XYZ file of C-alpha atoms in Angstrom:
72
model
C -14.879 -27.597 4.299
C -13.056 -26.278 7.401
C -9.790 -28.054 6.576
C -9.923 -26.936 2.941
C -10.620 -23.328 3.975
C -7.729 -23.412 6.419
C -5.364 -24.942 3.852
C -6.335 -22.335 1.249
C -5.861 -19.598 3.834
C -2.411 -20.829 4.813
C -1.407 -20.996 1.151
C -2.644 -17.431 0.665
C -0.584 -16.284 3.648
C 2.553 -18.007 2.364
C 2.081 -16.477 -1.093
C 1.547 -13.044 0.448
C 4.717 -13.344 2.522
C 6.667 -14.320 -0.583
C 5.400 -11.308 -2.519
C 6.239 -9.013 0.416
C 9.822 -10.286 0.449
C 10.035 -9.594 -3.291
C 8.742 -6.049 -2.867
C 5.576 -6.830 -4.840
C 3.257 -5.073 -2.430
C 0.075 -4.971 -4.496
C 0.237 -8.713 -5.070
C 0.983 -9.258 -1.396
C -2.091 -7.240 -0.390
C -4.295 -9.305 -2.689
C -3.082 -12.528 -1.071
C -3.219 -11.221 2.503
C -6.868 -10.320 1.968
C -7.594 -13.983 1.205
C -6.454 -15.119 4.658
C -9.543 -16.373 6.504
C -10.554 -15.316 10.004
C -10.222 -18.921 11.240
C -6.515 -18.881 10.391
C -4.108 -18.087 13.243
C -2.280 -15.841 10.757
C -5.350 -13.621 10.244
C -4.288 -10.777 12.574
C -0.797 -10.756 11.083
C -2.255 -10.708 7.581
C -4.418 -7.708 8.441
C -1.402 -5.856 9.824
C 0.635 -6.763 6.773
C -2.039 -5.342 4.459
C -1.482 -1.974 6.128
C 2.301 -2.374 5.909
C 2.065 -3.327 2.227
C -0.149 -0.319 1.503
C 2.370 1.931 3.214
C 5.308 0.474 1.319
C 3.445 0.644 -2.004
C 2.566 4.281 -1.319
C 6.171 5.129 -0.472
C 7.490 3.317 -3.544
C 4.948 5.113 -5.721
C 5.852 8.521 -4.271
C 9.543 7.833 -4.665
C 8.993 6.819 -8.287
C 7.147 10.041 -9.018
C 9.883 12.130 -7.482
C 12.501 10.341 -9.547
C 10.592 11.234 -12.721
C 10.222 14.939 -11.990
C 11.897 17.087 -14.607
C 13.600 20.214 -13.394
C 13.118 23.427 -15.350
C 15.944 24.512 -17.644
């Protein structure tokens, strides 16, 4: 069970990193949250969740500002 958990965790981390590189921050967060505490990547994954949230927030805010219509 330990080896399987660790393998699944490492796969989750790799998937999360891939989504981060693609700018798919919500997907990255989902995968980072699957990284298990026994994985040496756990602390990094937790930090990356915060980074992904920040980037998603900024992208969302930027998108809203781009859609604002100015009065005539």
